[in-house]
PDB file of C-alpha atoms in Angstrom:
ATOM      1  CA  MET A   1     -24.242  -6.939 -16.759  1.00  0.00           C
ATOM      2  CA  ASN A   2     -22.458  -4.428 -14.552  1.00  0.00           C
ATOM      3  CA  GLU A   3     -21.971  -5.714 -11.005  1.00  0.00           C
ATOM      4  CA  THR A   4     -20.336  -3.818  -8.202  1.00  0.00           C
ATOM      5  CA  LEU A   5     -18.581  -5.430  -5.309  1.00  0.00           C
ATOM      6  CA  SER A   6     -19.088  -3.977  -1.896  1.00  0.00           C
ATOM      7  CA  LEU A   7     -16.598  -4.291   0.914  1.00  0.00           C
ATOM      8  CA  PRO A   8     -17.765  -5.993   4.091  1.00  0.00           C
ATOM      9  CA  GLN A   9     -18.596  -3.516   6.849  1.00  0.00           C
ATOM     10  CA  PRO A  10     -15.576  -4.355   9.082  1.00  0.00           C
ATOM     11  CA  PHE A  11     -13.344  -3.369   6.155  1.00  0.00           C
ATOM     12  CA  SER A  12     -13.864   0.338   6.632  1.00  0.00           C
ATOM     13  CA  LEU A  13     -11.040   2.486   5.313  1.00  0.00           C
ATOM     14  CA  ASN A  14     -12.532   5.801   6.293  1.00  0.00           C
ATOM     15  CA  ILE A  15     -10.000   7.886   8.234  1.00  0.00           C
ATOM     16  CA  ASP A  16     -12.896   9.709   9.914  1.00  0.00           C
ATOM     17  CA  ASP A  17     -13.915   6.423  11.567  1.00  0.00           C
ATOM     18  CA  TYR A  18     -10.446   6.148  13.062  1.00  0.00           C
ATOM     19  CA  ALA A  19     -10.494   9.782  14.168  1.00  0.00           C
ATOM     20  CA  ARG A  20     -13.785   9.240  16.016  1.00  0.00           C
ATOM     21  CA  ARG A  21     -12.161   6.364  17.898  1.00  0.00           C
ATOM     22  CA  ASN A  22      -9.182   8.622  18.713  1.00  0.00           C
ATOM     23  CA  SER A  23      -6.850   6.228  16.954  1.00  0.00           C
ATOM     24  CA  GLY A  24      -3.270   7.306  16.427  1.00  0.00           C
ATOM     25  CA  SER A  25      -1.344   6.968  13.188  1.00  0.00           C
ATOM     26  CA  GLU A  26       0.341   3.802  14.410  1.00  0.00           C
ATOM     27  CA  GLU A  27      -2.971   2.046  15.082  1.00  0.00           C
ATOM     28  CA  ILE A  28      -4.435   3.201  11.770  1.00  0.00           C
ATOM     29  CA  VAL A  29      -1.455   1.991   9.760  1.00  0.00           C
ATOM     30  CA  THR A  30      -1.265  -1.312  11.663  1.00  0.00           C
ATOM     31  CA  ASP A  31      -4.955  -1.982  11.084  1.00  0.00           C
ATOM     32  CA  LEU A  32      -4.708  -1.100   7.398  1.00  0.00           C
ATOM     33  CA  TYR A  33      -1.558  -3.215   7.046  1.00  0.00           C
ATOM     34  CA  VAL A  34      -3.364  -6.254   8.425  1.00  0.00           C
ATOM     35  CA  LYS A  35      -6.355  -5.670   6.149  1.00  0.00           C
ATOM     36  CA  LEU A  36      -4.590  -4.712   2.917  1.00  0.00           C
ATOM     37  CA  ARG A  37      -1.230  -6.504   3.017  1.00  0.00           C
ATOM     38  CA  PRO A  38      -2.159  -9.881   1.458  1.00  0.00           C
ATOM     39  CA  ALA A  39      -3.928  -8.383  -1.565  1.00  0.00           C
ATOM     40  CA  LEU A  40      -1.336  -5.631  -1.926  1.00  0.00           C
ATOM     41  CA  VAL A  41       1.596  -8.079  -1.877  1.00  0.00           C
ATOM     42  CA  SER A  42      -0.152 -10.140  -4.541  1.00  0.00           C
ATOM     43  CA  TYR A  43      -0.745  -7.058  -6.685  1.00  0.00           C
ATOM     44  CA  VAL A  44       2.846  -5.852  -6.376  1.00  0.00           C
ATOM     45  CA  TYR A  45       4.192  -9.357  -7.001  1.00  0.00           C
ATOM     46  CA  HIS A  46       2.434  -9.351 -10.381  1.00  0.00           C
ATOM     47  CA  LEU A  47       4.173  -6.076 -11.204  1.00  0.00           C
ATOM     48  CA  THR A  48       7.668  -6.996  -9.993  1.00  0.00           C
ATOM     49  CA  GLY A  49       7.736 -10.771 -10.432  1.00  0.00           C
ATOM     50  CA  ALA A  50       9.610 -11.246  -7.159  1.00  0.00           C
ATOM     51  CA  THR A  51       8.197 -12.035  -3.727  1.00  0.00           C
ATOM     52  CA  ARG A  52      11.032 -10.285  -1.879  1.00  0.00           C
ATOM     53  CA  ASP A  53      10.601  -7.118  -3.931  1.00  0.00           C
ATOM     54  CA  ALA A  54       6.834  -7.205  -3.411  1.00  0.00           C
ATOM     55  CA  GLU A  55       7.236  -7.513   0.369  1.00  0.00           C
ATOM     56  CA  ASP A  56       9.768  -4.652   0.416  1.00  0.00           C
ATOM     57  CA  VAL A  57       7.539  -2.391  -1.681  1.00  0.00           C
ATOM     58  CA  VAL A  58       4.532  -3.037   0.559  1.00  0.00           C
ATOM     59  CA  GLN A  59       6.526  -2.258   3.705  1.00  0.00           C
ATOM     60  CA  ILE A  60       7.838   0.982   2.211  1.00  0.00           C
ATOM     61  CA  THR A  61       4.288   1.873   1.169  1.00  0.00           C
ATOM     62  CA  PHE A  62       3.041   1.588   4.735  1.00  0.00           C
ATOM     63  CA  PHE A  63       6.036   3.507   6.114  1.00  0.00           C
ATOM     64  CA  GLN A  64       5.140   6.319   3.736  1.00  0.00           C
ATOM     65  CA  LEU A  65       1.477   6.141   4.798  1.00  0.00           C
ATOM     66  CA  PHE A  66       2.540   6.418   8.435  1.00  0.00           C
ATOM     67  CA  ASP A  67       4.721   9.444   7.653  1.00  0.00           C
ATOM     68  CA  ARG A  68       1.943  11.170   5.707  1.00  0.00           C
ATOM     69  CA  LEU A  69      -0.586  10.628   8.500  1.00  0.00           C
ATOM     70  CA  ASN A  70       1.886  11.977  11.064  1.00  0.00           C
ATOM     71  CA  GLU A  71       2.354  15.052   8.881  1.00  0.00           C
ATOM     72  CA  GLY A  72      -1.409  15.602   9.021  1.00  0.00           C
ATOM     73  CA  VAL A  73      -1.960  14.980   5.306  1.00  0.00           C
ATOM     74  CA  GLU A  74      -5.603  14.278   4.525  1.00  0.00           C
ATOM     75  CA  ILE A  75      -6.051  11.129   2.428  1.00  0.00           C
ATOM     76  CA  PRO A  76      -9.634  10.983   1.118  1.00  0.00           C
ATOM     77  CA  ASN A  77      -9.331   7.518  -0.473  1.00  0.00           C
ATOM     78  CA  VAL A  78      -6.912   5.558   1.696  1.00  0.00           C
ATOM     79  CA  ARG A  79      -7.168   2.269  -0.183  1.00  0.00           C
ATOM     80  CA  GLY A  80      -6.697   3.949  -3.544  1.00  0.00           C
ATOM     81  CA  GLY A  81      -3.827   6.016  -2.188  1.00  0.00           C
ATOM     82  CA  VAL A  82      -2.061   2.973  -0.771  1.00  0.00           C
ATOM     83  CA  TYR A  83      -2.415   1.095  -4.063  1.00  0.00           C
ATOM     84  CA  ARG A  84      -1.208   4.113  -6.045  1.00  0.00           C
ATOM     85  CA  VAL A  85       1.909   4.482  -3.890  1.00  0.00           C
ATOM     86  CA  ALA A  86       2.610   0.736  -4.037  1.00  0.00           C
ATOM     87  CA  HIS A  87       2.129   0.725  -7.814  1.00  0.00           C
ATOM     88  CA  ASN A  88       4.515   3.642  -8.311  1.00  0.00           C
ATOM     89  CA  LEU A  89       7.131   2.106  -6.004  1.00  0.00           C
ATOM     90  CA  ALA A  90       6.815  -1.232  -7.823  1.00  0.00           C
ATOM     91  CA  ILE A  91       7.324   0.414 -11.201  1.00  0.00           C
ATOM     92  CA  ASP A  92      10.392   2.229  -9.829  1.00  0.00           C
ATOM     93  CA  GLU A  93      11.733  -1.095  -8.518  1.00  0.00           C
ATOM     94  CA  VAL A  94      11.252  -2.789 -11.895  1.00  0.00           C
ATOM     95  CA  ARG A  95      13.089   0.078 -13.600  1.00  0.00           C
ATOM     96  CA  GLN A  96      15.981  -0.122 -11.128  1.00  0.00           C
ATOM     97  CA  VAL A  97      16.288  -3.888 -11.581  1.00  0.00           C
ATOM     98  CA  GLY A  98      16.334  -3.367 -15.347  1.00  0.00           C
ATOM     99  CA  ARG A  99      19.103  -0.781 -15.010  1.00  0.00           C
ATOM    100  CA  ARG A 100      21.145  -3.099 -12.775  1.00  0.00           C
ATOM    101  CA  GLN A 101      20.818  -5.948 -15.270  1.00  0.00           C
ATOM    102  CA  THR A 102      21.930  -3.664 -18.099  1.00  0.00           C
ATOM    103  CA  ILE A 103      24.997  -2.576 -16.130  1.00  0.00           C
ATOM    104  CA  PHE A 104      25.962  -6.180 -15.362  1.00  0.00           C
ATOM    105  CA  GLU A 105      25.579  -7.217 -18.984  1.00  0.00           C
TER     106      GLU A 105
END
C-alpha cells in the first residue's frame, strides 16, 4: 500500500506565501529554522555521528539560505533545498574529519 504523508497546513514552505505577507529574508529564515531545525539536526546527526557537527552544519545551512534569499535566488522547493544543502555540507564535514584523522594517524 502506498501512503503519502501530508504536512499540516501551518507548515507551509511556499516562498510565495511569505512574499504575500511582505516578509523579509530574516523572518523567512527564522520561521523555517524554527520549523525545520529539529528534524534537520536529527538527519544530519545520522550522517555525521556528532551532535556538535550536526548543529554546526544546520546553522551554516540556514546562513546559506539567508544569503541566497538576499541575493534574490528563487528556491522552488525550500524544504528540499535546505535538506540538500545540509546533506552536502554534512558529507563534506565527514570527509574533512576523515582527512584529519588520517593526518593524525
